[in-house]
């Protein structure tokens, strides 16, 4: 065995190192968003929470109401007329002059948890509108914060979308493959019977014994020393390409990288000498590609999205006691699609951490649904144009 090959005792360590470098880009993005949220919460808590309540404007508003009351009582009108006139003028003053920030003290409205919730509504572009900066410095900080935070959040959503898209694609392919195998198996039984299947299995077993022995990671030297059948095939056929193809197919699964390098998922341990930093940079550069390659039935994505929203609709009323299941479903849909009307907002910001995780994963699912829907619409329009033009439309070329 080569000295660079991991021993059985070292294999768990190798797997841990591999798992670390695979998860490193995703962990970096999550930690960046969390750290950015905490920093933003501290900034807005300091700027908006420490401001003095605008007592001057509130005092002027109360004086205006008092003047309206005096004018309605001194006029020569009946008691009923005075009451109706006062109500009408007071209502007009309330609609025009009252400000939402008067309802709550700044230190209560901009607590650290409320500020953290506000930051999440900013860079997720939901923006419920129930809390917003009122000072000049707060508004400037909000614009700068959103300029950096929104692209960072979109990058995180693309990364989450890649993970979910890859998981969904593999699950869908395996399920489809299992169904096809089951269908082919039943068809095979009906056509050839059990005896033919038994002989086919024995032939398959005899031809794959060498493959079973090559499942463990080996280097090239070990293959030549231990697997004499492969060497004999090579010496007999004098075909270097065939020999390399056999070894690579049995022991390696490689992905092409930029600059002629390769990224390994299952191959010989000698390739672990490749720089880990290059692998990490490769993963950062490939964020979003798995989502673009996603090709599953759109009905499956829509079904997953509806089930996910329904889960939130049943969970949220546990701590939002004023909400019905329909209100929670409506809130989840409006939030995950980033509409954010603000007519229904959570009253318990202390639970916002769970809500933020739910929103992030849900937005990735909705992003997948929108991406598939967009692809289907583009394909539909292409078919319509082809049908209308009777196949005479050609691709546009800038040289023509």
XYZ file of C-alpha atoms in Angstrom:
400
model
C 0.000 0.000 0.000
C 1.319 3.490 -0.802
C 2.533 5.548 2.104
C 0.219 8.387 1.021
C -2.850 6.171 1.159
C -4.965 6.488 4.318
C -5.006 3.547 6.669
C -8.341 2.208 7.959
C -7.742 4.192 11.159
C -7.199 7.384 9.148
C -10.306 7.057 6.960
C -12.680 8.802 9.414
C -10.212 11.674 9.612
C -10.072 11.899 5.816
C -13.855 11.962 5.657
C -14.021 14.722 8.274
C -11.509 16.824 6.344
C -13.414 16.271 3.116
C -16.728 17.174 4.758
C -15.148 20.314 6.221
C -13.943 21.614 2.872
C -17.225 20.736 1.185
C -19.253 22.654 3.771
C -16.766 25.514 4.165
C -18.246 27.838 1.459
C -21.790 27.352 2.753
C -20.772 27.945 6.365
C -18.888 31.090 5.331
C -21.988 32.521 3.662
C -24.269 31.716 6.597
C -21.816 33.168 9.113
C -21.416 36.295 6.971
C -25.174 36.901 6.887
C -25.540 36.259 10.627
C -22.630 38.562 11.482
C -23.948 41.236 9.134
C -27.374 41.016 10.792
C -25.927 41.377 14.288
C -23.782 44.362 13.270
C -26.764 46.047 11.624
C -28.948 45.428 14.671
C -26.354 47.081 16.895
C -26.084 50.087 14.588
C -29.826 50.712 14.310
C -30.371 50.038 18.000
C -27.824 52.746 18.790
C -29.011 55.293 16.192
C -32.787 54.936 16.449
C -33.140 53.582 19.967
C -31.169 56.379 21.595
C -33.001 59.235 19.882
C -35.223 61.476 21.933
C -38.921 61.241 21.338
C -40.175 64.143 19.228
C -42.057 65.822 22.027
C -42.359 69.129 20.160
C -44.379 67.665 17.294
C -46.572 65.653 19.656
C -47.210 68.737 21.808
C -48.192 70.759 18.741
C -50.603 68.027 17.693
C -52.250 67.928 21.139
C -52.543 71.738 21.127
C -54.259 71.511 17.765
C -56.813 69.061 19.153
C -57.423 71.372 22.113
C -58.046 74.338 19.824
C -60.507 72.273 17.795
C -62.353 71.357 20.993
C -62.520 74.996 22.118
C -63.773 76.211 18.758
C -66.503 73.586 18.644
C -67.721 74.521 22.142
C -67.771 78.326 21.702
C -69.727 78.367 18.470
C -73.461 78.961 18.670
C -74.490 75.424 17.751
C -76.559 72.758 19.378
C -74.981 70.084 21.531
C -75.400 67.475 18.800
C -73.909 69.837 16.266
C -70.920 70.512 18.516
C -70.294 66.787 18.947
C -70.463 65.972 15.240
C -68.299 68.951 14.279
C -65.674 68.061 16.881
C -65.549 64.433 15.740
C -65.143 65.440 12.104
C -62.351 67.927 12.779
C -60.590 65.581 15.212
C -60.742 62.735 12.697
C -59.225 64.949 10.000
C -56.417 65.988 12.344
C -55.698 62.378 13.357
C -55.508 61.204 9.747
C -53.272 64.036 8.569
C -50.945 64.737 11.486
C -50.533 61.663 13.684
C -47.288 59.675 13.283
C -46.864 55.951 14.024
C -43.661 56.498 16.022
C -45.647 58.398 18.662
C -47.351 55.155 19.688
C -44.223 53.623 21.192
C -41.079 54.809 22.916
C -37.908 54.604 20.767
C -36.082 52.351 23.243
C -39.003 49.899 23.104
C -39.571 50.072 19.364
C -35.857 49.736 18.583
C -34.777 47.094 21.055
C -31.931 44.852 19.908
C -34.279 42.033 18.868
C -36.603 44.439 17.049
C -33.596 46.002 15.310
C -32.415 42.538 14.309
C -35.856 41.776 12.900
C -35.766 45.080 10.992
C -32.378 44.200 9.473
C -33.755 40.889 8.232
C -36.706 42.629 6.587
C -34.259 44.966 4.845
C -31.855 42.539 3.191
C -34.581 39.980 2.402
C -36.453 42.844 0.629
C -39.668 41.942 2.477
C -40.023 45.299 4.247
C -43.255 45.041 6.218
C -43.208 48.795 6.900
C -44.278 48.650 10.549
C -40.839 49.795 11.691
C -38.556 52.162 9.817
C -35.835 54.725 10.590
C -36.954 58.307 11.191
C -33.636 60.058 11.842
C -31.337 61.335 9.100
C -28.467 59.098 10.187
C -30.806 56.123 10.421
C -32.065 56.619 6.865
C -28.523 56.938 5.500
C -27.449 53.827 7.420
C -30.465 51.935 6.051
C -29.570 52.756 2.443
C -25.933 51.735 2.901
C -26.944 48.603 4.810
C -29.390 47.514 2.102
C -26.856 48.162 -0.676
C -24.480 45.585 0.804
C -26.991 43.281 2.500
C -29.313 42.553 -0.421
C -26.578 41.126 -2.730
C -25.225 39.114 0.201
C -28.665 37.665 0.873
C -29.216 36.888 -2.809
C -25.902 35.022 -2.828
C -27.013 33.012 0.201
C -30.337 32.219 -1.466
C -28.516 31.071 -4.612
C -26.306 28.810 -2.495
C -29.296 27.376 -0.624
C -31.075 26.969 -3.942
C -28.119 24.962 -5.261
C -28.214 22.644 -2.262
C -31.965 22.120 -2.480
C -31.877 21.777 -6.266
C -29.137 19.149 -6.092
C -30.957 17.242 -3.375
C -34.247 17.404 -5.251
C -32.656 16.395 -8.559
C -30.907 13.372 -7.047
C -34.047 12.292 -5.213
C -36.167 12.670 -8.328
C -33.678 10.776 -10.511
C -33.387 7.940 -7.996
C -37.155 7.688 -7.689
C -37.565 7.695 -11.465
C -34.777 5.123 -11.837
C -36.364 2.899 -9.193
C -39.711 3.100 -10.963
C -38.083 2.283 -14.301
C -36.221 -0.656 -12.794
C -39.401 -1.949 -11.230
C -41.212 -1.587 -14.532
C -38.398 -3.259 -16.495
C -38.181 -6.008 -13.904
C -41.875 -6.794 -14.176
C -41.642 -6.699 -17.971
C -38.572 -8.940 -17.930
C -40.344 -11.468 -15.710
C -43.299 -11.516 -18.055
C -41.221 -12.072 -21.177
C -38.406 -14.413 -20.170
C -39.416 -15.964 -16.867
C -37.444 -16.670 -13.751
C -34.886 -19.007 -15.329
C -33.596 -16.398 -17.749
C -33.281 -13.864 -14.960
C -31.300 -16.313 -12.804
C -28.796 -17.026 -15.584
C -28.467 -13.328 -16.316
C -27.741 -12.647 -12.657
C -25.066 -15.353 -12.560
C -23.394 -13.933 -15.664
C -23.547 -10.435 -14.194
C -21.997 -11.662 -10.924
C -19.148 -13.392 -12.732
C -18.336 -10.253 -14.728
C -18.478 -7.809 -11.821
C -16.354 -9.643 -9.235
C -13.349 -7.554 -10.157
C -15.417 -4.388 -9.870
C -16.489 -5.238 -6.322
C -12.873 -5.622 -5.267
C -12.075 -2.145 -6.619
C -14.631 -0.193 -4.607
C -12.051 0.881 -1.998
C -9.952 3.949 -2.936
C -6.662 2.829 -4.529
C -3.799 4.557 -6.256
C -2.401 3.550 -9.645
C 0.435 1.474 -8.150
C -1.945 -0.524 -5.971
C -4.186 -1.234 -8.953
C -1.294 -2.699 -10.950
C 0.026 -4.731 -7.994
C -3.224 -6.112 -6.619
C -5.516 -6.358 -9.643
C -3.638 -8.608 -12.037
C -6.627 -9.021 -14.348
C -6.550 -5.339 -15.231
C -2.811 -5.519 -15.913
C -3.272 -8.592 -18.107
C -5.933 -6.817 -20.144
C -3.596 -3.898 -20.612
C -0.605 -6.074 -21.619
C -2.763 -8.152 -23.926
C -4.472 -5.325 -25.752
C -1.571 -2.851 -25.628
C -4.065 -0.049 -25.299
C -3.097 2.715 -22.870
C -6.366 4.563 -23.334
C -8.402 1.490 -22.446
C -6.273 0.817 -19.368
C -6.673 4.388 -18.133
C -10.395 4.249 -18.835
C -10.801 1.077 -16.750
C -8.871 2.521 -13.801
C -10.610 5.881 -13.896
C -14.069 4.365 -14.235
C -13.583 2.012 -11.320
C -11.681 4.214 -8.892
C -12.355 7.826 -9.863
C -15.189 10.184 -10.594
C -13.737 13.488 -11.658
C -15.198 16.872 -12.512
C -13.334 19.285 -14.821
C -12.123 22.462 -13.190
C -10.807 25.721 -14.529
C -7.187 25.721 -15.609
C -7.129 22.000 -16.377
C -7.421 20.943 -12.742
C -9.799 18.323 -11.424
C -11.991 18.089 -8.392
C -12.341 14.642 -6.885
C -15.348 13.108 -5.226
C -14.274 9.410 -5.143
C -10.757 8.701 -6.379
C -7.332 7.695 -5.220
C -6.036 9.465 -2.083
C -2.965 10.762 -3.935
C -5.143 13.481 -5.416
C -5.683 14.925 -1.946
C -2.466 16.836 -2.541
C -4.492 19.270 -4.674
C -4.834 22.652 -2.982
C -7.920 22.871 -0.797
C -8.129 26.619 -1.358
C -8.530 26.030 -5.101
C -11.437 23.671 -4.390
C -13.102 26.253 -2.136
C -12.674 29.038 -4.691
C -14.080 26.678 -7.327
C -17.199 26.126 -5.227
C -17.692 29.880 -4.727
C -17.451 30.439 -8.473
C -20.034 27.750 -9.206
C -22.782 29.077 -6.906
C -26.080 29.162 -8.790
C -25.214 26.663 -11.527
C -27.033 23.739 -9.913
C -30.192 25.846 -9.746
C -29.877 26.692 -13.450
C -29.555 22.994 -14.328
C -32.591 21.977 -12.276
C -35.057 20.108 -14.469
C -37.883 18.449 -12.589
C -41.645 18.703 -13.126
C -42.843 22.137 -12.073
C -45.851 20.545 -10.389
C -43.442 18.858 -7.972
C -41.884 22.198 -6.986
C -45.302 23.828 -6.590
C -46.440 20.927 -4.413
C -43.337 21.255 -2.225
C -43.892 25.015 -1.933
C -47.540 24.590 -0.909
C -46.630 21.937 1.676
C -43.869 24.171 3.061
C -46.229 27.148 3.397
C -48.843 24.934 5.047
C -46.265 23.794 7.614
C -45.614 27.428 8.494
C -49.346 28.126 8.592
C -49.820 25.442 11.252
C -46.736 26.408 13.301
C -47.007 30.216 13.434
C -50.363 30.362 15.302
C -48.660 28.566 18.209
C -46.972 31.809 19.333
C -49.082 34.272 17.316
C -52.311 33.494 19.135
C -54.299 36.192 17.322
C -53.692 34.570 13.948
C -55.915 32.033 12.308
C -54.492 29.328 10.065
C -55.609 31.297 7.010
C -53.900 34.449 8.304
C -50.689 32.498 8.871
C -50.864 30.939 5.391
C -51.404 34.391 3.869
C -48.505 35.828 5.889
C -46.151 33.014 4.820
C -47.025 33.433 1.151
C -46.644 37.214 1.236
C -43.331 36.894 3.071
C -41.752 34.153 0.950
C -42.662 35.966 -2.263
C -41.175 39.187 -0.746
C -44.429 41.110 -1.291
C -44.602 42.160 2.359
C -47.764 44.273 2.534
C -47.368 44.811 6.258
C -51.054 44.298 7.038
C -50.176 41.190 9.086
C -46.924 41.271 11.035
C -45.563 39.080 13.855
C -45.956 40.620 17.294
C -43.316 38.457 18.961
C -39.897 39.389 17.521
C -38.192 37.066 20.014
C -39.206 34.172 17.768
C -37.831 35.844 14.686
C -34.753 33.543 14.541
C -36.990 30.590 13.706
C -38.955 32.791 11.334
C -35.754 33.936 9.607
C -34.567 30.361 9.028
C -38.023 29.432 7.750
C -38.058 32.468 5.448
C -34.577 31.815 4.045
C -35.283 28.191 3.134
C -38.737 29.093 1.843
C -37.395 31.865 -0.384
C -34.942 29.365 -1.894
C -37.848 26.999 -2.644
C -39.895 29.825 -4.167
C -36.839 30.850 -6.193
C -36.645 27.316 -7.614
C -40.349 27.414 -8.469
C -40.007 30.778 -10.190
C -36.917 29.609 -12.092
C -38.707 26.518 -13.404
C -41.775 28.587 -14.231
C -39.615 31.045 -16.138
C -37.989 28.241 -18.137
C -41.394 26.754 -18.959
C -42.700 30.155 -20.103
C -39.659 30.727 -22.326
C -40.116 27.268 -23.859
C -43.833 27.951 -24.360
C -43.178 31.268 -26.121
C -40.580 29.616 -28.365
C -43.111 26.972 -29.361
C -45.738 29.645 -30.028
C -43.363 31.664 -32.223
C -42.287 28.524 -34.079
C -45.923 27.548 -34.617
C -46.938 31.019 -35.828
C -43.958 31.316 -38.178
C -44.368 27.697 -39.324
C -40.763 26.948 -38.467
C -39.321 29.759 -40.601
C -37.856 31.745 -37.694
C -34.090 31.398 -37.383
C -31.733 32.468 -34.642
C -30.740 36.120 -34.746
C -27.116 36.786 -35.603
C -25.483 40.138 -35.045
C -23.380 39.722 -38.199
C -26.418 39.611 -40.463
